[in-house]
Coordinates of C-alpha atoms in Angstrom, one line a residue:
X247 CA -15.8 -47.9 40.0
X248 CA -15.4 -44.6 41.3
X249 CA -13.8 -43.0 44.6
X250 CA -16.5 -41.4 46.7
X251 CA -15.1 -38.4 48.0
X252 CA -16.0 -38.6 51.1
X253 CA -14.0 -36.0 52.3
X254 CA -14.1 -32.5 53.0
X255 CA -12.8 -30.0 50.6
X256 CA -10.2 -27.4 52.2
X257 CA -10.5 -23.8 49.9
X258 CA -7.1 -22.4 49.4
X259 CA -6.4 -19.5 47.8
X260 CA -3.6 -19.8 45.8
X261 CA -0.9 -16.7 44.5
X262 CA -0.1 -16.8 41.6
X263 CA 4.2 -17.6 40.6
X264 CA 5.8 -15.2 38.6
X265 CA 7.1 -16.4 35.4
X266 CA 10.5 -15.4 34.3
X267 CA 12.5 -15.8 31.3
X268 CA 16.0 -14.4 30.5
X269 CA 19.1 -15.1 28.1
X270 CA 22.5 -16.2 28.6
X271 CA 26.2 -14.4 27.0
X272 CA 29.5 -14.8 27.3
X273 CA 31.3 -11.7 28.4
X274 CA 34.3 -10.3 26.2
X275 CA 36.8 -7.9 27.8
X276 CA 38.9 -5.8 25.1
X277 CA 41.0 -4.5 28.3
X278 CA 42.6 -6.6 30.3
X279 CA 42.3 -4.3 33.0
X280 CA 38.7 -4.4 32.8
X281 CA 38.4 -8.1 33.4
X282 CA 40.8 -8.1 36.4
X283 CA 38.7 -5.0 38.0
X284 CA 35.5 -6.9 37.6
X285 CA 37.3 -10.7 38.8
X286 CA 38.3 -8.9 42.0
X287 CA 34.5 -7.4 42.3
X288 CA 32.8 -10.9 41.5
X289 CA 35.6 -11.8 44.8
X290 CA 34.3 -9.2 46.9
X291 CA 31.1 -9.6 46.3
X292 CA 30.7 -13.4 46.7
X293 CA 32.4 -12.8 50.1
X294 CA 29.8 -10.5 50.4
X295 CA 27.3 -13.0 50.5
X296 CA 28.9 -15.4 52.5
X297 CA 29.5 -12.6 55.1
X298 CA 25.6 -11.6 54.8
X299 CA 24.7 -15.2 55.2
X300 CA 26.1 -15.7 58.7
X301 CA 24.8 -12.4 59.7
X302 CA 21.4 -13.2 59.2
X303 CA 21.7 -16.8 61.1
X304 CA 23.0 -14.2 64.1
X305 CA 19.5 -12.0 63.5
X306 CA 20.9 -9.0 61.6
X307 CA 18.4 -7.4 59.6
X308 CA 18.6 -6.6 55.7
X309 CA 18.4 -2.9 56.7
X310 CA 21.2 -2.8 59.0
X311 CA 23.6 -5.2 56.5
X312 CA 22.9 -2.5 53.3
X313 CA 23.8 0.5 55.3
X314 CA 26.9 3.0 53.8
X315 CA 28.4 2.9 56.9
X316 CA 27.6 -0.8 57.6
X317 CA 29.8 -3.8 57.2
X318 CA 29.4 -4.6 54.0
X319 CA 30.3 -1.4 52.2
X320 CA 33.2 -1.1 54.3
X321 CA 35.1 -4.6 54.6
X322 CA 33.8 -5.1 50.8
X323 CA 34.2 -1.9 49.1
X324 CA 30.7 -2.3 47.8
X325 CA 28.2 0.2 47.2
X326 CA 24.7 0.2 48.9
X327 CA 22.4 -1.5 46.0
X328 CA 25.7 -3.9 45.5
X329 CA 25.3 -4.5 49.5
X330 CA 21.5 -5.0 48.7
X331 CA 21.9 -7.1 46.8
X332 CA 23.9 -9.8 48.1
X333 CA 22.0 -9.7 51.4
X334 CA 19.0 -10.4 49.3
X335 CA 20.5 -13.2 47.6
X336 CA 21.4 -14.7 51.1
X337 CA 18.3 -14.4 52.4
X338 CA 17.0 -16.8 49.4
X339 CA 19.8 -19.0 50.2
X340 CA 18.5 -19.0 53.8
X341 CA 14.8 -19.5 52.7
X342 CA 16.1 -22.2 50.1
X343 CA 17.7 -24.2 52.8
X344 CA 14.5 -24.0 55.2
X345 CA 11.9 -24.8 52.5
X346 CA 14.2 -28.6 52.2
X347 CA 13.7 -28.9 55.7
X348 CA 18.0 -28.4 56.0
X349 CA 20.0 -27.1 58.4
X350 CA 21.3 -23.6 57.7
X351 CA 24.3 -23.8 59.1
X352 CA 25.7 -26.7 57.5
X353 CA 25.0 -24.8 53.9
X354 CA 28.3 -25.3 51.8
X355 CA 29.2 -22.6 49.5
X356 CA 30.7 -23.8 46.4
X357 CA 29.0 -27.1 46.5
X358 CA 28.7 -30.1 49.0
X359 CA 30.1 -31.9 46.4
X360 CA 33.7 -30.6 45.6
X361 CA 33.9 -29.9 49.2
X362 CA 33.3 -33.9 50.1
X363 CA 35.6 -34.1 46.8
X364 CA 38.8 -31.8 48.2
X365 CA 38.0 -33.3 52.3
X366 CA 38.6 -37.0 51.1
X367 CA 42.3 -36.1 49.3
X368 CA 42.0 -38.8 46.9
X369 CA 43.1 -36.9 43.8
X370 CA 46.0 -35.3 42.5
X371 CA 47.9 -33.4 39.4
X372 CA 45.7 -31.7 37.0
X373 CA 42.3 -33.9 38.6
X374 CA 43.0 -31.8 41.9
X375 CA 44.0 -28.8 40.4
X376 CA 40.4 -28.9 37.8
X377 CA 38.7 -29.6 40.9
X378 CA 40.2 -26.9 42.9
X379 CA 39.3 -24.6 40.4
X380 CA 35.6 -25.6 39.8
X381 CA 35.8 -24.7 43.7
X382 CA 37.4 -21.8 43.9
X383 CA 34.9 -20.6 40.4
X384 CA 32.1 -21.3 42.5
X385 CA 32.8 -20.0 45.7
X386 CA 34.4 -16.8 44.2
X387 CA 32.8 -16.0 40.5
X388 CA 29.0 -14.3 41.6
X389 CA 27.9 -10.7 40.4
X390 CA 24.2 -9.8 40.8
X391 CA 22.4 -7.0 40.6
X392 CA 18.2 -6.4 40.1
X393 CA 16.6 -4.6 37.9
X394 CA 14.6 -1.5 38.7
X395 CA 12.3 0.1 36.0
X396 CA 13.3 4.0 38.1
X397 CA 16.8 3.0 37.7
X398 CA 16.7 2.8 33.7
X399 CA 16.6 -0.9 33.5
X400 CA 19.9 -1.7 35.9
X401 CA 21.6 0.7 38.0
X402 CA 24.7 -1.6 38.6
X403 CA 24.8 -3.6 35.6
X404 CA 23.5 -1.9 32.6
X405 CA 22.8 -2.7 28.7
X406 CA 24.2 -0.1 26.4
X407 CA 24.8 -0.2 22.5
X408 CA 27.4 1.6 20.9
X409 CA 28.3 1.9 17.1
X410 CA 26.1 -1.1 16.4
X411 CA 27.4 -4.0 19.2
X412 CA 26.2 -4.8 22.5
X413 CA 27.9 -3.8 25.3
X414 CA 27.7 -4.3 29.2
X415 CA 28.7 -1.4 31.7
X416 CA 30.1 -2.3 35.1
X417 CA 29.7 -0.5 37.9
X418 CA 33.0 -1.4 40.3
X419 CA 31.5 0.3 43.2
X420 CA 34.0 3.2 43.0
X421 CA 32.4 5.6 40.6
X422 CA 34.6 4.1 38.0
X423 CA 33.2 1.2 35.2
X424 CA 34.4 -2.0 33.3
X425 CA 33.4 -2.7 29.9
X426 CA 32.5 -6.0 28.2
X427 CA 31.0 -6.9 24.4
X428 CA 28.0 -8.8 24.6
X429 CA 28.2 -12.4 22.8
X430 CA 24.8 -14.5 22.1
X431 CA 23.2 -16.0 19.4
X432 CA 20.2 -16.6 22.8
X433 CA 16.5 -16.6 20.5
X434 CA 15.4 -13.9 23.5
X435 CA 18.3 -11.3 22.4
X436 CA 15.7 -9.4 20.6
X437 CA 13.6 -9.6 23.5
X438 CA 16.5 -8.2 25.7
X439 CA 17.3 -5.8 23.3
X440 CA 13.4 -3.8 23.6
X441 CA 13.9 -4.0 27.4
X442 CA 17.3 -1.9 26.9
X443 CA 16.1 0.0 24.8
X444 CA 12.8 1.1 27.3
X445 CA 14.6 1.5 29.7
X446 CA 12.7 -1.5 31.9
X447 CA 14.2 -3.5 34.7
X448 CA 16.1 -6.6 33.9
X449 CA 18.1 -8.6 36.3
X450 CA 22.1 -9.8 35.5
X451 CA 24.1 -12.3 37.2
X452 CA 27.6 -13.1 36.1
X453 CA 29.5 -16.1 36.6
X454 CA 32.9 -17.5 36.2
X455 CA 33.0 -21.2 34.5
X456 CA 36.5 -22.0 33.2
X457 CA 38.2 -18.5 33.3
X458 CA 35.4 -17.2 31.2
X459 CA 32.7 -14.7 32.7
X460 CA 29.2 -15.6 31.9
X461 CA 26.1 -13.3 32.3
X462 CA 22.2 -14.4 32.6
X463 CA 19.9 -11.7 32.2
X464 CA 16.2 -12.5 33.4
X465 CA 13.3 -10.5 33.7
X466 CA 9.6 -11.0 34.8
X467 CA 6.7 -11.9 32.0
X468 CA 3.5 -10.6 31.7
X469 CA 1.4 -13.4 33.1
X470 CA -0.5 -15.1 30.6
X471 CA -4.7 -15.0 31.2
X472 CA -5.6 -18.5 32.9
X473 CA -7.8 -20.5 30.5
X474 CA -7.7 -24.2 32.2
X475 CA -8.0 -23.7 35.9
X476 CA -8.6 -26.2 38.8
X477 CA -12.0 -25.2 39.2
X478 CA -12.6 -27.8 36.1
X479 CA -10.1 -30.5 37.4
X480 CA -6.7 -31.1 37.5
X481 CA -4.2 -33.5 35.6
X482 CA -1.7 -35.2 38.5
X483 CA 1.4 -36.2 36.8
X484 CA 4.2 -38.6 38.9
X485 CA 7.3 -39.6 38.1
X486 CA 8.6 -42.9 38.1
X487 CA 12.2 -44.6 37.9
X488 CA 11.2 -48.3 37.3
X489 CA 9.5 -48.7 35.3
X490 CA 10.8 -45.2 33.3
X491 CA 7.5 -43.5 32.9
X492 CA 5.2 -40.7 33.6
X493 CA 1.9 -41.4 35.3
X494 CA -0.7 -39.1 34.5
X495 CA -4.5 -39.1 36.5
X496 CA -7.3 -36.9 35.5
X497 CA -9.0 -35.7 38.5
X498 CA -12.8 -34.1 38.8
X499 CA -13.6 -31.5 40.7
X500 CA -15.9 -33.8 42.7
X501 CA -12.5 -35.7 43.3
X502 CA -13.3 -38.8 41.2
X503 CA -11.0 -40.4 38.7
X504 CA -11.8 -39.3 35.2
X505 CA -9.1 -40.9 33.0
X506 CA -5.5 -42.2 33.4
X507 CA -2.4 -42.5 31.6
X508 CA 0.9 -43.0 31.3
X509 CA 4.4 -41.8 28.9
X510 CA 6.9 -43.9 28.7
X511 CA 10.4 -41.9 29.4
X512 CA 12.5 -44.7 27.7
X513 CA 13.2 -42.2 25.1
X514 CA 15.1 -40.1 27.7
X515 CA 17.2 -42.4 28.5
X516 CA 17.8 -43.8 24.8
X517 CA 18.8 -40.4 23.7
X518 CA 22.4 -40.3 22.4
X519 CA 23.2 -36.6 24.2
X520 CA 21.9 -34.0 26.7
X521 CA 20.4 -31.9 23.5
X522 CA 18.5 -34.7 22.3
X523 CA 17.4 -35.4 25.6
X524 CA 16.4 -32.1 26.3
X525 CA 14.3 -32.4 23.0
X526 CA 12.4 -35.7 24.5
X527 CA 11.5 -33.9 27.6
X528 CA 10.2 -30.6 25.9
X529 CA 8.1 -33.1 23.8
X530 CA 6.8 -35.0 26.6
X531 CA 5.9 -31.4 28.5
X532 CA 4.0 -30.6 25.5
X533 CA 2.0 -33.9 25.7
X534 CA 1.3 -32.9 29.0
X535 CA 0.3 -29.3 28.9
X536 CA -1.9 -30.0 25.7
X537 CA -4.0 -32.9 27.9
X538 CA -4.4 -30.4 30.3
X539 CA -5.9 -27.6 27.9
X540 CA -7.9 -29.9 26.1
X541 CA -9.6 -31.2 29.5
X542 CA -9.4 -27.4 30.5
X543 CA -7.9 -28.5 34.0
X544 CA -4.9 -27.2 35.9
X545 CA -1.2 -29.3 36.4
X546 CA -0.8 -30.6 39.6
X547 CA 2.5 -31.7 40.8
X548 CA 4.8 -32.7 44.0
X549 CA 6.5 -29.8 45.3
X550 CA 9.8 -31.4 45.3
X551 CA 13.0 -29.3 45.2
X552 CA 15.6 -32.0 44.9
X553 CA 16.2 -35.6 44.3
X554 CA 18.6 -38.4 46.0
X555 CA 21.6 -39.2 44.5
X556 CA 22.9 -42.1 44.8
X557 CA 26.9 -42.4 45.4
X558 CA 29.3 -45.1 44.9
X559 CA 29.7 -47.1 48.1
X560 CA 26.6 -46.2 49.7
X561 CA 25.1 -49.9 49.4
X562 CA 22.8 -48.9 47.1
X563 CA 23.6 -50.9 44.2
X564 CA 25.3 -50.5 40.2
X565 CA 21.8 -50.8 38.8
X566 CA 19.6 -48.6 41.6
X567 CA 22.5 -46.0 40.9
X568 CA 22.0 -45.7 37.5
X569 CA 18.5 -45.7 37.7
X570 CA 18.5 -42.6 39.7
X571 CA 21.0 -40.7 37.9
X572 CA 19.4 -40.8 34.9
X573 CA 16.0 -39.9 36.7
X574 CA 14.8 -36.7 35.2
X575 CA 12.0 -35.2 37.4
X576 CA 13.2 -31.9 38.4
X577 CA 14.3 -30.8 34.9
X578 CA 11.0 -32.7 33.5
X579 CA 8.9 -30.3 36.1
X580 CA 10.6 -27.0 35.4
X581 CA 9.9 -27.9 31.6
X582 CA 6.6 -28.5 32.1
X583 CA 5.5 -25.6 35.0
X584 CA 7.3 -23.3 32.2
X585 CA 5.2 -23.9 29.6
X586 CA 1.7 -24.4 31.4
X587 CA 2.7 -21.1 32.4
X588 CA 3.3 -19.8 29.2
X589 CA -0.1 -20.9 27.7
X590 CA -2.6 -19.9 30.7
X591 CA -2.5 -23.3 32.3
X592 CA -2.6 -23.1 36.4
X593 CA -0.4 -25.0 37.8
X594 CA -0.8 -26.2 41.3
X595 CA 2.5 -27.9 43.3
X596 CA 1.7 -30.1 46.6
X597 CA 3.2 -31.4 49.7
X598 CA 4.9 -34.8 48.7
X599 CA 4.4 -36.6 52.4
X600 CA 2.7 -39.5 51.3
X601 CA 1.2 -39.7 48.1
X602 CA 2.8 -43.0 47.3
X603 CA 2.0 -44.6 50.3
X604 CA -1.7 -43.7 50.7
X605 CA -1.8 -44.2 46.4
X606 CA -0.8 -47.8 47.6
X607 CA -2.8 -48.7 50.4
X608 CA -5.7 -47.0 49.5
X609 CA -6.8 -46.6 45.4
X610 CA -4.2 -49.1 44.0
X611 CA -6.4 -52.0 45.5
X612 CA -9.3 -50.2 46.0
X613 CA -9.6 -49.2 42.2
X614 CA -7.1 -51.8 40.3
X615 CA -4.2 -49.2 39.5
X616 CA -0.8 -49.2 39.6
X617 CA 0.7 -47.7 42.8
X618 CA 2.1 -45.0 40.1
X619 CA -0.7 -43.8 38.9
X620 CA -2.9 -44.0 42.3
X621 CA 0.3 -41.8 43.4
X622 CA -0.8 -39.4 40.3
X623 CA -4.5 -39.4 41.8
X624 CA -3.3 -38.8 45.2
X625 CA -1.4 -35.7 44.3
X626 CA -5.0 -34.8 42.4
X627 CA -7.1 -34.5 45.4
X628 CA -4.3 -33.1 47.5
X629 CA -4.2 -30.5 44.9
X630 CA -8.3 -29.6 44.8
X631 CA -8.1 -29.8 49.0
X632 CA -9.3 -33.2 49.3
X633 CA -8.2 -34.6 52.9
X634 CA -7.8 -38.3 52.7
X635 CA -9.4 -40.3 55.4
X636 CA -8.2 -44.1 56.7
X637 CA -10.4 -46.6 55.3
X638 CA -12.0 -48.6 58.0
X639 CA -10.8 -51.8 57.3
X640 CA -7.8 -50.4 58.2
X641 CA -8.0 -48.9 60.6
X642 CA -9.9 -51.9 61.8
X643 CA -6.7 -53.5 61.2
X644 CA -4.9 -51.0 63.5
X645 CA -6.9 -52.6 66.2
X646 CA -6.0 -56.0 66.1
X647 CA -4.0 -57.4 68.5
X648 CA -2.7 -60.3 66.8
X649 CA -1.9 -58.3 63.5
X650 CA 0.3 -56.0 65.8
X651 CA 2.0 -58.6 67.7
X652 CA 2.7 -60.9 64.5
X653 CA 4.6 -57.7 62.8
X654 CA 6.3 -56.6 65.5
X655 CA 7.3 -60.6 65.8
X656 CA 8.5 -60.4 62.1
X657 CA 10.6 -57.2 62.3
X658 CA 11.9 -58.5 66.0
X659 CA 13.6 -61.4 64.3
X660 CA 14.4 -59.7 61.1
X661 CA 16.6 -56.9 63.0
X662 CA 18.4 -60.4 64.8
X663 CA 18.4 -62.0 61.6
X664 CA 20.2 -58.8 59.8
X665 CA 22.4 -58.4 62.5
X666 CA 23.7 -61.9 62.4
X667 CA 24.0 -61.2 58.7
X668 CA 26.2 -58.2 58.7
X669 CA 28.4 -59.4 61.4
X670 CA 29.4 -62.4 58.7
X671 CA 29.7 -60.5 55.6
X672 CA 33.4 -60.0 54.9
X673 CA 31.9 -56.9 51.9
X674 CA 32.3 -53.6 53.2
X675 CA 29.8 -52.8 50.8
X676 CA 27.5 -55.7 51.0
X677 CA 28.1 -54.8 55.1
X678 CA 26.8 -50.8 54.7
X679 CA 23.6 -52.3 52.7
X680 CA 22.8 -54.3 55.6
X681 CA 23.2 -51.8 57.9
X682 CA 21.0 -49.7 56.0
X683 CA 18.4 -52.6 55.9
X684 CA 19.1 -53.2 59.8
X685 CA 18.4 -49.3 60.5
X686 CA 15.3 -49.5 58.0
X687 CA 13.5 -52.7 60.1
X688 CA 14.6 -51.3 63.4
X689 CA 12.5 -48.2 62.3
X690 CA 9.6 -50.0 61.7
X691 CA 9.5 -52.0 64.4
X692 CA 9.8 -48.8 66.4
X693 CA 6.6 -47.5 64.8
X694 CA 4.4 -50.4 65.1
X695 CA 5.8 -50.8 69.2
X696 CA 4.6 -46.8 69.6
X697 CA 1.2 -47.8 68.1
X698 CA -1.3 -46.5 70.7
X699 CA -4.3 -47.7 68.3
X700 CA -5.9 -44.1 69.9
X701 CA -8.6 -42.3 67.1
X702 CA -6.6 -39.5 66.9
X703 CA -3.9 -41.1 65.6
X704 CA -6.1 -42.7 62.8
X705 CA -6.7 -39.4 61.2
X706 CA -4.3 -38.1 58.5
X707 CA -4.9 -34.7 56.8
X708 CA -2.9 -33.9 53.4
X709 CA -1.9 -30.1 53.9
X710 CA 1.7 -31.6 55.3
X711 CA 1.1 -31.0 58.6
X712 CA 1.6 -33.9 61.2
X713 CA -1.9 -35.9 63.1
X714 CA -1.7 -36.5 66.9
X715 CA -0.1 -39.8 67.3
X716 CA 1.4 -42.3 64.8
X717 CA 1.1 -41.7 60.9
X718 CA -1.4 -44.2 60.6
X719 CA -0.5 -44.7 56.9
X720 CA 3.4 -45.6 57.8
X721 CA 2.2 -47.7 60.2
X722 CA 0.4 -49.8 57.6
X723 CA 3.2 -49.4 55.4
X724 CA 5.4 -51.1 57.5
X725 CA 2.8 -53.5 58.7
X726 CA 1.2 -54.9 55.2
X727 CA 4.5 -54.6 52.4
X728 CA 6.9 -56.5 53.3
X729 CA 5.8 -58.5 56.0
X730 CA 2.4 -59.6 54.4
X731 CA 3.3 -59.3 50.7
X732 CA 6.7 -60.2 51.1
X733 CA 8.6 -56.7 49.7
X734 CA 8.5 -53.1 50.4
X735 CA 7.4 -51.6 47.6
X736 CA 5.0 -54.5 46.0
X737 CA 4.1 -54.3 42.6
X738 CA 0.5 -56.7 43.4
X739 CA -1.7 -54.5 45.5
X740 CA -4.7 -56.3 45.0
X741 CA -4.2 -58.5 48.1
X742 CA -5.2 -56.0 50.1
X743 CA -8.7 -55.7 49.3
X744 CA -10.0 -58.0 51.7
X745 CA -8.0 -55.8 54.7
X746 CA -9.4 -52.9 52.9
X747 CA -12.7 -53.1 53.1
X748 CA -12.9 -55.5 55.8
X749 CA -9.9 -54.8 58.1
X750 CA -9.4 -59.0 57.6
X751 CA -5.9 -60.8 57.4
X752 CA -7.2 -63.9 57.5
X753 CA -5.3 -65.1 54.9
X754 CA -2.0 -64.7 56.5
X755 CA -3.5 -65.2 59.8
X756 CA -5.0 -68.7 58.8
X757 CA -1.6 -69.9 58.5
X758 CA 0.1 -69.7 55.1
X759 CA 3.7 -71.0 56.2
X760 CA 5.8 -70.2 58.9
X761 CA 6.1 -67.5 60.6
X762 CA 8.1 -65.3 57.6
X763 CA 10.0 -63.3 60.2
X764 CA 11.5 -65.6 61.9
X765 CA 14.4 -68.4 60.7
X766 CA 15.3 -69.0 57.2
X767 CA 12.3 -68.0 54.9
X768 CA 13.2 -64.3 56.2
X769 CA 16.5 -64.6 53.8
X770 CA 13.6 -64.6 51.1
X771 CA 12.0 -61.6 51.7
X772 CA 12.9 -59.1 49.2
X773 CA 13.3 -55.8 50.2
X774 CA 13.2 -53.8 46.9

């Protein structure tokens, strides 16, 4: 059975993302001298960019920041393109920041995490003094400087060779320089090497890790010709924690559902260190990337920048913890929008908001999927501009009086239920899970009491941007999982065919058992 598109299309244009690739080096100063002058620049100039940070929150301009006479040359001792430069790189910690949907202001440089690590003042001896360090390496140990093909290849930080070894030049922002010998065995040194050697731009950023200085030199790729485009298709690929996998759905242009598929990412997790693993992933990307030139389609994926993770004491669970520190999606994507790039595949990312739930409520029972891969076929259409409508069984659904009044019954005695339930529990771990769960039905009860049942609020479009009203498809979320099937994330979606595509709950309504939010049968439901 196929999915009728019954949707418009939306035509997007679509830029383009450059493709970069670099190497990495260790940095070796014969002078001791040297490496001091350029520790104390890598200081200045990290402060630099922590200064240029706040000054853009307060609505200075990059212009103003990289004058001679402005406040970065002069508290910094930096010269202009040094200025430049770290206003540049706080303006993408700025748009970083943004993009997640964070606050700026609450940005921690050096890491969230050793700052949480040095605020709680749990460690001491050489733990606190390795952490401190890792701190003070991060906050302190940044050098950057772009590339610029009029410049010779680097102004700031240039490439020279001299009797036969690689050396770097650095600019300390005085009209003197600091040396240091290149060391890397990197397979793109040759690469590097040419670009020196023409004189074209290459970007450097050195680090500090340990006491040692690290550099990274990047530089832009000539963009491969596209030869599998979304104009054929696209392949939608999701990633999944339990089970450990990689659902793959082939998506027509029409919209339809071609083929699916999934990868197992066991061997991820079974591999005995982070080479091997590394070696799994680059294998899987090459499954993926080879489907997608074979079908001639693009890759679509979620746009995600970052993933939960889970903490110790956070209620979460040993098992749930470990689940999702293991989980590798972000590297897995990078590996895989790396090489599609690389061999002329387009690559198309999408806005995440709800591609598991409407995969769920809509083509899991509609077409006998998992909810993984009708995620996968979700993020397909979103990708060729497909808006996806509200079936109208439920949205028939949304209309009933006695569907809304028996959930909002449910979650009414589950939030008195949960509460009774955390005041008892002596755990104050088992106690913050509960709280979580308490916050999580108080929530949902909240959405189904704003519920205005209006037609505006039935429609959802899949560009990201909000409907008038309720989300129509959290609403059934929290109306259908867990109080109809008994858990929030079911693995049996077929129950809901009858609701889909006749908005009828007549088998819960007809009388199945008690009431399941009220009394003891709501210590059964399942929440995970």
């Amino acid at each position: 059975m196929k999915a009728k598109p019954k949707a418009t299309r939306k035509r997007t244009s679509q830029k383009r993302a450059k493709a970069f690739t670099g190497a990495h080096a260790l940095l070796l100063f014969p002078s001791g001298e040297d490496q001091k002058a350029t520790l104390d620049l890598m200081r200045r100039f990290s402060a630099a960019v922590r200064y240029a940070y706040n000054r853009l929150l307060e609505g200075q301009t990059r212009e103003d920041l990289k004058q001679a006479d402005g406040s970065l040359c002069t508290f910094f001792r930096l010269n202009t393109r040094y200025a430049d430069d770290a206003v540049m790189k706080a303006q993408a910690l700025l748009d970083s920041a943004q993009e997640r949907g964070e606050d700026p202001r609450k940005v921690v440089f050096g890491g969230r995490r050793l700052f949480e690590t040095l605020k709680r003042g749990h460690l001491s001896g050489k733990p606190l003094k390795e952490v401190k360090r890792e701190w003070r390496e991060k906050r302190q140990g940044t050098l950057y400087s772009r590339g610029d093909k009029t410049k010779g290849g680097n102004l700031n930080l240039r490439l020279l060779v001299k009797e036969g070894a690689l050396w770097l030049r650095i600019n300390l922002g005085d009209g003197s320089y600091a040396w240091a010998l290149v060391k890397t065995g990197h397979p793109n040194l040759n690469a590097l090497l040419q670009r020196a050697y023409a004189s074209l731009p290459y970007n450097v950023e050195l680090s500090l890790k340990e006491g040692k200085v690290y550099a990274t030199f990047t530089w832009e790729e000539e963009p491969t010709p596209l030869v599998a485009t979304k104009e054929n298709g696209v392949l939608a690929l999701d990633v999944n924690s339990d089970p450990y996998h990689l659902a793959l759905a082939l998506v027509s242009p029409d919209g339809n559902l071609k083929r699916h598929l999934t990868l197992s990412l066991e061997p991820v997790d079974r591999a005995k260190n982070r080479g091997a693993k590394e070696l799994v992933l680059w294998k899987i990307a090459h499954e993926v990337v080879s489907l997608a030139l074979e079908h001639g389609v693009a890759i679509a994926t979620e746009r995600l920048r970052y993933l939960r993770k889970s903490r110790r004491g956070d209620g979460s669970g040993r098992a749930f913890r470990r689940k999702q520190h293991r989980f590798a999606y972000a590297s897995l994507l990078r590996k895989v929008h790396s090489l599609a790039r690389k061999k002329g595949v387009q690559v198309v990312e999408v806005n995440p908001q709800d591609t598991s739930t409407i995969g769920m409520l809509k083509y899991a029972p509609q077409l006998s999927l998992s909810k993984d891969v009708a995620a996968a076929y979700v993020i397909g259409r979103r990708a060729l501009g497909f808006k996806e409508k509200l079936p109208k069984g439920y949205g028939k659904l949304l209309q009933d009086l006695s569907f809304r009044d028996h959930v909002q019954g449910f979650y009414a005695s589950r939030v008195q239920e949960l509460r009774a339930k955390r005041s008892a529990e002596p755990n104050p771990y088992l106690r913050r899970k509960l709280s979580q769960e308490l916050e999580r039905a108080k929530r949902h009860l909240s959405l189904l009491s704003s519920l205005q049942g209006s037609p505006g609020s039935r429609r959802e479009v899949t560009d990201g941007r909000n409907s008038p009203g309720v989300n129509p498809w959290q609403v059934l979320r929290a109306g259908t999982f867990l109080p109809l099937l008994g858990r929030e994330v079911p693995r049996d979606l077929s129950r809901l065919k009858p609701i889909l595509f006749g908005g009828s709950w007549e088998g819960w309504r007809g009388g199945l058992g008690p009431h399941p939010g009220g009394g003891p049968e709501c210590a059964n439901v399942r929440s995970n």
